[in-house]
CSV table of C-alpha atoms in Angstrom, one decimal:
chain,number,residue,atom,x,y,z
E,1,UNK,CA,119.0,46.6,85.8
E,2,UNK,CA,116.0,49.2,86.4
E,3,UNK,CA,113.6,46.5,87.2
E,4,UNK,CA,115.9,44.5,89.4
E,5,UNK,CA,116.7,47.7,91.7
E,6,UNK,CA,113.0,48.6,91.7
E,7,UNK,CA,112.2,45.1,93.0
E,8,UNK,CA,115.4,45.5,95.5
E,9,UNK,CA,113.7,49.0,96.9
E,10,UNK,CA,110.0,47.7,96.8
E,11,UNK,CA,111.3,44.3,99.1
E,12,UNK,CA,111.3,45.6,102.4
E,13,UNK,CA,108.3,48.3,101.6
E,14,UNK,CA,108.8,49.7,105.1
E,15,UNK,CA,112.5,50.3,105.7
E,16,UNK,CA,112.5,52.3,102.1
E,17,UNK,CA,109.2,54.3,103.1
E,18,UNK,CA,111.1,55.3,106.4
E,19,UNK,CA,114.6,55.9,104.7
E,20,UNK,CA,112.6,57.4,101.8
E,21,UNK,CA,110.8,60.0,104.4
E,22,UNK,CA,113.4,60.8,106.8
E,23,UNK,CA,114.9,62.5,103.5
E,24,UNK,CA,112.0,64.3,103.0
E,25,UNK,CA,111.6,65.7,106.7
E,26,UNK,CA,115.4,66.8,107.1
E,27,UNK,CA,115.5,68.7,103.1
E,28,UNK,CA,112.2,70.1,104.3
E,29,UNK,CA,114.1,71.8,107.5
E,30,UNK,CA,116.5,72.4,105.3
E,31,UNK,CA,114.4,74.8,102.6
E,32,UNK,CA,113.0,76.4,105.6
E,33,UNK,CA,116.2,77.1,106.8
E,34,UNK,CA,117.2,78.5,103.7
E,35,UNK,CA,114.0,80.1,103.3
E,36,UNK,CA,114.8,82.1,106.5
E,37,UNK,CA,118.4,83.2,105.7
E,38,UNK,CA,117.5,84.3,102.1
E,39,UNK,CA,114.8,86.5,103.4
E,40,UNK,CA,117.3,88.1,105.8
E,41,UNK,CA,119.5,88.8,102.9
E,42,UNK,CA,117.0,90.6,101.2
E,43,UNK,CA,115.3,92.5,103.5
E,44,UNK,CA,112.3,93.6,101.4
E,45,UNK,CA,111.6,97.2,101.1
E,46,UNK,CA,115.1,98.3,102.4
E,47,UNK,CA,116.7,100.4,99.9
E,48,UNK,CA,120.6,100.8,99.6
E,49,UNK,CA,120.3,104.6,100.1
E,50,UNK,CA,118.5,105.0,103.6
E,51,UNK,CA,120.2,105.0,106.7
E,52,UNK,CA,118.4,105.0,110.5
E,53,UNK,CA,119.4,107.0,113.1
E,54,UNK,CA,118.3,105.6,116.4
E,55,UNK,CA,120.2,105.9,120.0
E,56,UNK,CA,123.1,104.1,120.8
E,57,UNK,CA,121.5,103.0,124.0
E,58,UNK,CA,117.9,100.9,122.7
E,59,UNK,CA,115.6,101.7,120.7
E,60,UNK,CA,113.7,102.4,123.8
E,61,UNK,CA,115.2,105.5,124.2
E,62,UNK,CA,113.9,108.4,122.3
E,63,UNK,CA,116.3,111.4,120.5
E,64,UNK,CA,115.3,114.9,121.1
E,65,UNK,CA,113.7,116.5,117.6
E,66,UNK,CA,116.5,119.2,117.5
E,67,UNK,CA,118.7,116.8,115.5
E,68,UNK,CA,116.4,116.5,113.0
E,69,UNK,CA,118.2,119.7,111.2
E,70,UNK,CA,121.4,119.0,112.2
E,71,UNK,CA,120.7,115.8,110.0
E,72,UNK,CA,119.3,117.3,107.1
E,73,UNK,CA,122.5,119.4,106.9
E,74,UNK,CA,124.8,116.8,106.5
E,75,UNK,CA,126.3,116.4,103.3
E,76,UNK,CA,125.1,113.8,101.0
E,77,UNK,CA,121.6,113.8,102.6
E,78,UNK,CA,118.6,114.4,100.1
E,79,UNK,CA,115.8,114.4,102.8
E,80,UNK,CA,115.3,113.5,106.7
E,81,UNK,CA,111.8,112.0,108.5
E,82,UNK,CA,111.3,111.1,112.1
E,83,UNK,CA,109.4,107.9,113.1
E,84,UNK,CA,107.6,106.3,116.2
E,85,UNK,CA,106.7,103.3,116.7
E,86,UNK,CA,102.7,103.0,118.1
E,87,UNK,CA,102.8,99.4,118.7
E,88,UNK,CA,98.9,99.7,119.2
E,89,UNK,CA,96.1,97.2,119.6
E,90,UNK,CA,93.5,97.3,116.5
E,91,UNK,CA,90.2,94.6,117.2
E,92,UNK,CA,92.1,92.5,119.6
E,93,UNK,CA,95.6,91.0,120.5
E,94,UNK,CA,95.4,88.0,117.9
E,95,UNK,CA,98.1,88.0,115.8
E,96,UNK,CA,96.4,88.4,112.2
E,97,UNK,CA,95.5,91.9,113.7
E,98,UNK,CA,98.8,92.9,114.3
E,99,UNK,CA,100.6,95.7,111.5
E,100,UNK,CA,103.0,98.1,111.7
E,101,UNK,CA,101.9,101.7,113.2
E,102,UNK,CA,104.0,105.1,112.8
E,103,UNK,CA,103.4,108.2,113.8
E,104,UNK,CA,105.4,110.7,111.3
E,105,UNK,CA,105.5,114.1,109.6
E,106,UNK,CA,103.3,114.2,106.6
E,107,UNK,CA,105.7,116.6,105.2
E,108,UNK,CA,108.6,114.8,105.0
E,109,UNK,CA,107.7,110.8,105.4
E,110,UNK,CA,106.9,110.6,101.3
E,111,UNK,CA,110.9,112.4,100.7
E,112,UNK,CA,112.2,109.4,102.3
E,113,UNK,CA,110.4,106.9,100.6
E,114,UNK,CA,109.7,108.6,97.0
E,115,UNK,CA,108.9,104.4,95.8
E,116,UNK,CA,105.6,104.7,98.0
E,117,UNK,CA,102.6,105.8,95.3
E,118,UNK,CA,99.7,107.7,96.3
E,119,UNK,CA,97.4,110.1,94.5
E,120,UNK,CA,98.4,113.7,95.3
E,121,UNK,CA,94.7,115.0,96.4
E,122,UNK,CA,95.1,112.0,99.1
E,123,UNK,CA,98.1,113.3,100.3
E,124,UNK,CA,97.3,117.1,100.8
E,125,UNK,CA,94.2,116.0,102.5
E,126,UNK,CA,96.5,113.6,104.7
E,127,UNK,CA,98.6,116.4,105.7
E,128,UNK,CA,96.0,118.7,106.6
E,129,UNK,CA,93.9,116.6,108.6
E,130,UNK,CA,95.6,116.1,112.0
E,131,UNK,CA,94.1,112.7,112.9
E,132,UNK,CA,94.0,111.2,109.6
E,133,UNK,CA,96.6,108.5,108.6
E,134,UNK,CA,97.6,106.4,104.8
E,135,UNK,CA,98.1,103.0,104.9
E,136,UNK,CA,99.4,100.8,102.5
E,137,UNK,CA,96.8,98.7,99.3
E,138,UNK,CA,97.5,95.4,101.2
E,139,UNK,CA,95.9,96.0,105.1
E,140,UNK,CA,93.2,98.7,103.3
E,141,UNK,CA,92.5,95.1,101.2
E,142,UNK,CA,92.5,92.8,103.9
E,143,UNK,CA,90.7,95.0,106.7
E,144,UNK,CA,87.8,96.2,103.6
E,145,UNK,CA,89.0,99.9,104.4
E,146,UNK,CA,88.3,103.0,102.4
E,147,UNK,CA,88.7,106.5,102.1
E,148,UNK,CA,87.0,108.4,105.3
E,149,UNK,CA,86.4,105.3,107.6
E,150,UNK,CA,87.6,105.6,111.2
E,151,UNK,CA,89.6,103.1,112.9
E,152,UNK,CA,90.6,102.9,116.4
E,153,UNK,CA,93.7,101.8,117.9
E,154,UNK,CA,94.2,101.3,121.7
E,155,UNK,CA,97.3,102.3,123.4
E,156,UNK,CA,99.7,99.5,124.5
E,157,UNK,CA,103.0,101.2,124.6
E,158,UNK,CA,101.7,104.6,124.9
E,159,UNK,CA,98.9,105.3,127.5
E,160,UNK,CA,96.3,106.8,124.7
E,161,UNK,CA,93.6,105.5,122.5
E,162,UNK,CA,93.4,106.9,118.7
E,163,UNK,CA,91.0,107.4,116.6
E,164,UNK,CA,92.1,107.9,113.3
E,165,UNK,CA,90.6,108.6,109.5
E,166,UNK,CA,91.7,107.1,106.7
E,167,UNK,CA,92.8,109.7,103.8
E,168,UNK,CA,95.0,107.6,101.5
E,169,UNK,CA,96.0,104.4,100.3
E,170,UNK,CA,99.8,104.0,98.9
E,171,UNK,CA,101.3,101.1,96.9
E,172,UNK,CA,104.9,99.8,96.4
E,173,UNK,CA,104.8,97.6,94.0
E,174,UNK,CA,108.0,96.4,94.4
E,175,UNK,CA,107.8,95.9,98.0
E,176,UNK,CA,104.4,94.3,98.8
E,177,UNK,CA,105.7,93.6,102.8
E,178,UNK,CA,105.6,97.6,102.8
E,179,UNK,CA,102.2,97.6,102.3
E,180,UNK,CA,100.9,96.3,105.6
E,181,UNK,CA,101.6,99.7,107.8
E,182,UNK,CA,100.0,103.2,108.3
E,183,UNK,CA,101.2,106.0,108.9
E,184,UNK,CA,99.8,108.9,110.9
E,185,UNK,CA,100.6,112.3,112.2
E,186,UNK,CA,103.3,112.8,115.1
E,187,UNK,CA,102.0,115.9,116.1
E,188,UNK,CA,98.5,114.0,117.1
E,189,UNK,CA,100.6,111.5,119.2
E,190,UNK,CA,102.4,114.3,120.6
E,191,UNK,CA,99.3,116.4,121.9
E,192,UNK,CA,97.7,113.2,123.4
E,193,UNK,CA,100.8,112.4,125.4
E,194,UNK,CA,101.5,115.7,126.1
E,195,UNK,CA,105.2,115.2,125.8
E,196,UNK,CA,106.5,117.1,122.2
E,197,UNK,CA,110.0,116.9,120.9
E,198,UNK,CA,110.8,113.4,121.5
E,199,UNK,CA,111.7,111.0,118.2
E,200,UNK,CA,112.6,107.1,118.0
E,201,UNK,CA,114.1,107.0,114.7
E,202,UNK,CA,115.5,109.7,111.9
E,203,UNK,CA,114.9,108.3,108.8
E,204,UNK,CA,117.6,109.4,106.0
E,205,UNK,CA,117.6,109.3,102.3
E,206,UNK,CA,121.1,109.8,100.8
E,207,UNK,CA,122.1,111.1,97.2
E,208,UNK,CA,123.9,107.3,96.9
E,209,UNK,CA,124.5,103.9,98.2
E,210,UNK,CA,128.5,104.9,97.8
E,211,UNK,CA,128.0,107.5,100.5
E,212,UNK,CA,126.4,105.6,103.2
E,213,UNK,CA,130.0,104.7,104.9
E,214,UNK,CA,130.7,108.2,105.1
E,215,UNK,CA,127.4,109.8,106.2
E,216,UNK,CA,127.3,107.3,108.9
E,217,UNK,CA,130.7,108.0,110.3
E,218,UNK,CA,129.5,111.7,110.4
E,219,UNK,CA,126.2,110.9,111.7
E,220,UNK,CA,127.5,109.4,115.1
E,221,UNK,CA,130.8,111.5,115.0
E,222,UNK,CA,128.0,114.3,114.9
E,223,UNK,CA,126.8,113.4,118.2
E,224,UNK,CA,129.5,112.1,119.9
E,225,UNK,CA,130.1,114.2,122.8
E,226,UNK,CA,126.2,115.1,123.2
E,227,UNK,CA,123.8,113.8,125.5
E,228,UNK,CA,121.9,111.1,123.6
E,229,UNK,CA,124.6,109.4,121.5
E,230,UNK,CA,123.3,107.9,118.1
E,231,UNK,CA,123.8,104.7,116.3
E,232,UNK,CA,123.6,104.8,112.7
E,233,UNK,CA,122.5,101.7,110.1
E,234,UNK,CA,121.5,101.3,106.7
E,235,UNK,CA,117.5,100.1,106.3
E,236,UNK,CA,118.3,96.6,106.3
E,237,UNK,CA,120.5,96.5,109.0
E,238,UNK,CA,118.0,98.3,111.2
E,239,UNK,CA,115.7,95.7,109.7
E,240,UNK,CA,117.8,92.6,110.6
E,241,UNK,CA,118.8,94.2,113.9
E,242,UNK,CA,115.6,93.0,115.6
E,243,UNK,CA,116.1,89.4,115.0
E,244,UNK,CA,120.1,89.8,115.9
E,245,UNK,CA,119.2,90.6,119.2
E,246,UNK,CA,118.1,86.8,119.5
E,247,UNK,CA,122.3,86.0,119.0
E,248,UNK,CA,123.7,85.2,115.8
E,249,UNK,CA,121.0,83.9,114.0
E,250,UNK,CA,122.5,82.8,110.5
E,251,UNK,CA,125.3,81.0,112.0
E,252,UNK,CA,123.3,79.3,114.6
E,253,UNK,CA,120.8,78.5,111.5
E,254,UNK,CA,123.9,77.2,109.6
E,255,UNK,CA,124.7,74.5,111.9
E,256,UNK,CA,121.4,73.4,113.0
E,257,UNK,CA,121.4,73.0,108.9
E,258,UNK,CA,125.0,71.2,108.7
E,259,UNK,CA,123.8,68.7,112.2
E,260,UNK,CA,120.8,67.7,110.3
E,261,UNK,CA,122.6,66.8,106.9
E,262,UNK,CA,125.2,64.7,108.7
E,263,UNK,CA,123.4,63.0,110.9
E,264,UNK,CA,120.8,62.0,107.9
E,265,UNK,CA,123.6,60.6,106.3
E,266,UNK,CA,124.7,57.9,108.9
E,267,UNK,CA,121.2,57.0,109.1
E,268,UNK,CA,120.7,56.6,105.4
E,269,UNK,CA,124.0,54.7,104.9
E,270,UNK,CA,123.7,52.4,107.9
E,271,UNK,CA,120.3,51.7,106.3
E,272,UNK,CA,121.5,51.0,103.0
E,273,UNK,CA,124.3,48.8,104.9
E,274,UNK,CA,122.0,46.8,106.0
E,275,UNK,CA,120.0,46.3,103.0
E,276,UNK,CA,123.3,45.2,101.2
E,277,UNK,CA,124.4,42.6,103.8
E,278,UNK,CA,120.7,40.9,103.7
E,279,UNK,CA,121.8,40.2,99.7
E,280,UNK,CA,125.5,39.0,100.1
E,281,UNK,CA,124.2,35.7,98.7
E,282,UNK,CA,122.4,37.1,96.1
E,283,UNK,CA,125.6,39.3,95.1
E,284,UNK,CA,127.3,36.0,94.6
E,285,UNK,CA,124.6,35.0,92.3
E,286,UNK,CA,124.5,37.8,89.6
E,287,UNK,CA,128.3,37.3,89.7
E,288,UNK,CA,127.8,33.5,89.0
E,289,UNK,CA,125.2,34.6,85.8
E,290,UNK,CA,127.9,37.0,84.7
E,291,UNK,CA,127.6,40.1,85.8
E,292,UNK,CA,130.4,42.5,86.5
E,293,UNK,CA,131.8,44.2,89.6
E,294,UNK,CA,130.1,47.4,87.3
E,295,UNK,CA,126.8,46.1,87.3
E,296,UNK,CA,126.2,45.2,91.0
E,297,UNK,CA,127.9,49.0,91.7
E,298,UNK,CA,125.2,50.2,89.4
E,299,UNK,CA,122.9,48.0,91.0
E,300,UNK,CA,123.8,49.1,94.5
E,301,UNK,CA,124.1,53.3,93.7
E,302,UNK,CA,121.1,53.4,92.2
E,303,UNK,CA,118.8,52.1,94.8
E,304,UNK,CA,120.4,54.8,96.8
E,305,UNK,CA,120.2,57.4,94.6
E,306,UNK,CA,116.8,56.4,94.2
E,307,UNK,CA,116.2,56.6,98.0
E,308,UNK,CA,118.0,60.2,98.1
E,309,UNK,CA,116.6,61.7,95.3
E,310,UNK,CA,112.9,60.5,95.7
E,311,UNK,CA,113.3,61.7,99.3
E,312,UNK,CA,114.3,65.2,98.1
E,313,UNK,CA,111.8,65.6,95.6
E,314,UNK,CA,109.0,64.7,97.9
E,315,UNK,CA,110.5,66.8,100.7
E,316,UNK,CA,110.6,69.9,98.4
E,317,UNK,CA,107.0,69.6,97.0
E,318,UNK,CA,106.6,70.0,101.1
E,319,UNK,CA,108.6,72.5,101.6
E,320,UNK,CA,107.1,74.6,98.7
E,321,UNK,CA,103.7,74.3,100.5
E,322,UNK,CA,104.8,74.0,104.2
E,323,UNK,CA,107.1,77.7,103.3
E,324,UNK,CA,104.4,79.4,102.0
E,325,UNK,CA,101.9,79.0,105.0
E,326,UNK,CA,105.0,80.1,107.6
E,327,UNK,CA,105.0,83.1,105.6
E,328,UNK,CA,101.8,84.0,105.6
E,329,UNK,CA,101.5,83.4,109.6
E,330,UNK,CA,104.7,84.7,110.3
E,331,UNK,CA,104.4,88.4,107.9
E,332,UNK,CA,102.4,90.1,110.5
E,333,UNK,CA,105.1,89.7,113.2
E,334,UNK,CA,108.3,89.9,111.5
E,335,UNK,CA,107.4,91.6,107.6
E,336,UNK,CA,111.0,90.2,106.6
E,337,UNK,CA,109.4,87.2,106.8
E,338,UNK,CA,106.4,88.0,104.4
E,339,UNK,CA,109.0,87.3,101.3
E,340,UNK,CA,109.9,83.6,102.6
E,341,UNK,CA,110.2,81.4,99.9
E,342,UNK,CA,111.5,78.2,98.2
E,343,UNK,CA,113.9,79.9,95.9
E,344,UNK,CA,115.4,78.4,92.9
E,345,UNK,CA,118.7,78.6,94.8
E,346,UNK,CA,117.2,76.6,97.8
E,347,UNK,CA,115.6,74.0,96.0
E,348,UNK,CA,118.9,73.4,93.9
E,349,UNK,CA,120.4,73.2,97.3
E,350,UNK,CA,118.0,70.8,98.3
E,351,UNK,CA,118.3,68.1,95.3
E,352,UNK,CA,121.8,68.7,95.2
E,353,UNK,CA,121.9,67.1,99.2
E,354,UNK,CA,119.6,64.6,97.9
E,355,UNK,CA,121.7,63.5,95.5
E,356,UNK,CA,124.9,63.7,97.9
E,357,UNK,CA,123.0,61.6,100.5
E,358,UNK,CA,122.5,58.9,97.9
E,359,UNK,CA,125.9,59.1,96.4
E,360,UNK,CA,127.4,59.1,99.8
E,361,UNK,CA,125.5,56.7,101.8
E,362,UNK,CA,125.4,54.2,99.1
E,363,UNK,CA,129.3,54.5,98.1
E,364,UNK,CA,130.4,52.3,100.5
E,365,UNK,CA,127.8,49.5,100.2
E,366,UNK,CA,128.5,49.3,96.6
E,367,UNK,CA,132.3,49.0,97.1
E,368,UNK,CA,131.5,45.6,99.7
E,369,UNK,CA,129.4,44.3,97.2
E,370,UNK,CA,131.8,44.8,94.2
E,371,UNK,CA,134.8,43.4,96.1
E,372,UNK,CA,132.7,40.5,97.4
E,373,UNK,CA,134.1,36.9,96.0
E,374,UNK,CA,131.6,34.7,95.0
E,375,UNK,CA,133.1,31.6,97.3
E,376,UNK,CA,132.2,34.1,100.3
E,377,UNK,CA,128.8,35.1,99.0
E,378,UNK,CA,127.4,31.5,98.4
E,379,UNK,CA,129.1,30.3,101.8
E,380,UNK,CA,126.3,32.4,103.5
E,381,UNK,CA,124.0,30.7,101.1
E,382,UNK,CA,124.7,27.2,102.9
């Protein structure tokens, strides 16, 4: 039965080939797409207990620094760090230069993210040296940096050039996306612009994840009636907020997903159609020798199952390969995205479509050809 299927498949080389790789290209769109949505669920380097207070307008508008106490006041609030985004040029505009940039108080920044590990003599020097800055083990690897080179960073959003020193190198080992930023001091920023007591983002760490509901309530009850009206988020969300702004990204993902399956699957069982109806004759035939309605169901199923399940293997083997090179071009831009991946979820997903689209698309071939008399089949033969 093997052998005869095999032959079946290897008859019309192309069609199967074809068949065989339009599998293979939609599963491969489909582990990317899952890819993308598990990374968003993750969010790496967002922990359950930080929350971001931004305005409520955009994150183009700034929050005076006098809320900065009012925040660290709040009940259920362990520490509280401001944050600017530089957005600054480093080399030149390519892409692969591109990383994260925040200016910060030295003071306060390592409260908020206690994960972050950095020798203790790097970080008293950091906070005494005004135009010194940390990054993280990853960009001080990829750049060749060390402790006391210079680098210089032209202004893009901001209308000044720094010049800054490097005085530490952290690590998060559990969050290796957190390692491609630096971090320098605001006060620096702030004499260069000369425009002091403005802040993008308040950065809090809570005593637990149980509390966030409740300290964001109070944060933007807190500021209600003021002036500059706050939005507060947990990490991730703040995180995933930047792709939102695109629309509704996992359910537009979702359906570009569910149009591909489906329309796979009247392609694949069309084909398989077709390749039954060129052997109605041949049907007859094994029914003459003896063989059972099982057998040429059998017969039938397994070439597509063959088809759907060779297609998916091949397709992931691509995927695997194809996902790790997005995420390596794509960590820079979005660092989300530095954790994309073929997950064992995913790749179940994948085979388990593979196998559907076989089952499926070769279901009602096989029915024809088991209900198929043997005086119709060998009247086609005449």
């Amino acid at each position: 039965m093997f052998q005869l299927s095999l032959k079946n498949l290897l008859r019309n080389k192309r069609r199967t080939f074809l068949t065989g790789a339009s599998v293979s290209l939609t599963l491969i769109l489909v582990c990317l797409l899952g890819a993308v949505l598990t990374a968003m669920e993750s969010a790496e380097g967002s922990a359950d207990n930080r929350i971001v207070v931004r305005s409520a307008i955009s994150l183009t508008f700034s929050l005076p620094e006098s809320y900065w106490q009012r925040l660290q006041q709040m009940d259920h609030v362990l520490a509280v760090t401001p944050l600017n985004w530089f957005g600054g040029i480093y080399k030149d505009e390519r892409p692969e230069n591109f990383f994260a940039q925040f200016s910060c108080d030295p003071q306060t920044l390592l409260d908020v993210w206690p994960e972050y590990q950095i020798p203790q003599d790097q970080v008293a020097t950091w906070r005494q040296e005004r135009n010194s800055f940390i990054c993280g083990q990853a960009l001080a690897d990829k750049y060749g940096w060390k402790i006391g080179d210079q680098i210089f960073i032209k202004g893009s959003i901001y209308p000044v050039d720094l010049t800054l020193t490097l005085r530490g190198i952290y690590t998060e080992p559990n969050a290796p996306s957190a390692e491609k930023s630096i971090y320098f001091h605001r006060k620096y920023l702030e004499e260069a612009l000369g425009n002091p007591g403005q802040v993008g983002t308040f950065f809090l760490r809570i005593d637990s994840p149980d509390n966030v509901g409740t300290v964001v309530q109070h944060a933007e009850a807190m500021f209600e009636n003021s002036e500059a009206q706050v939005r507060a988020e947990t990490e991730k969300a703040f995180s995933l907020s930047f792709l939102e702004m695109l629309g509704n990204i996992r359910m537009f993902l979702g359906a570009i997903g569910a149009a591909i399956v489906v329309s796979l699957l009247f392609i694949t069982a069309n084909t398989m159609a077709m390749a039954a109806r060129e052997r109605t004759s041949e049907v007859a035939v094994l029914k003459t020798l003896g063989f059972r309605q099982g057998h040429v169901v059998r017969l039938v199923m397994f070439e597509s199952l063959a088809v759907g399940l060779g297609g998916a293997l091949v397709g992931l083997g691509l995927a695997y390969v194809l996902v790790r090179g997005a995420a390596r071009g794509m960590e820079n831009v979005f660092p989300i995205f530095g954790t994309l991946a073929v997950t064992p979820p995913v790749a179940l997903l994948a085979l388990g479509l593979g196998i559907l689209i076989g089952l499926v698309s070769g279901g009602f071939p096989a029915w024809q050809a088991a209900r198929l008399s043997i005086v119709d089949g060998l009247r086609k033969l005449a």
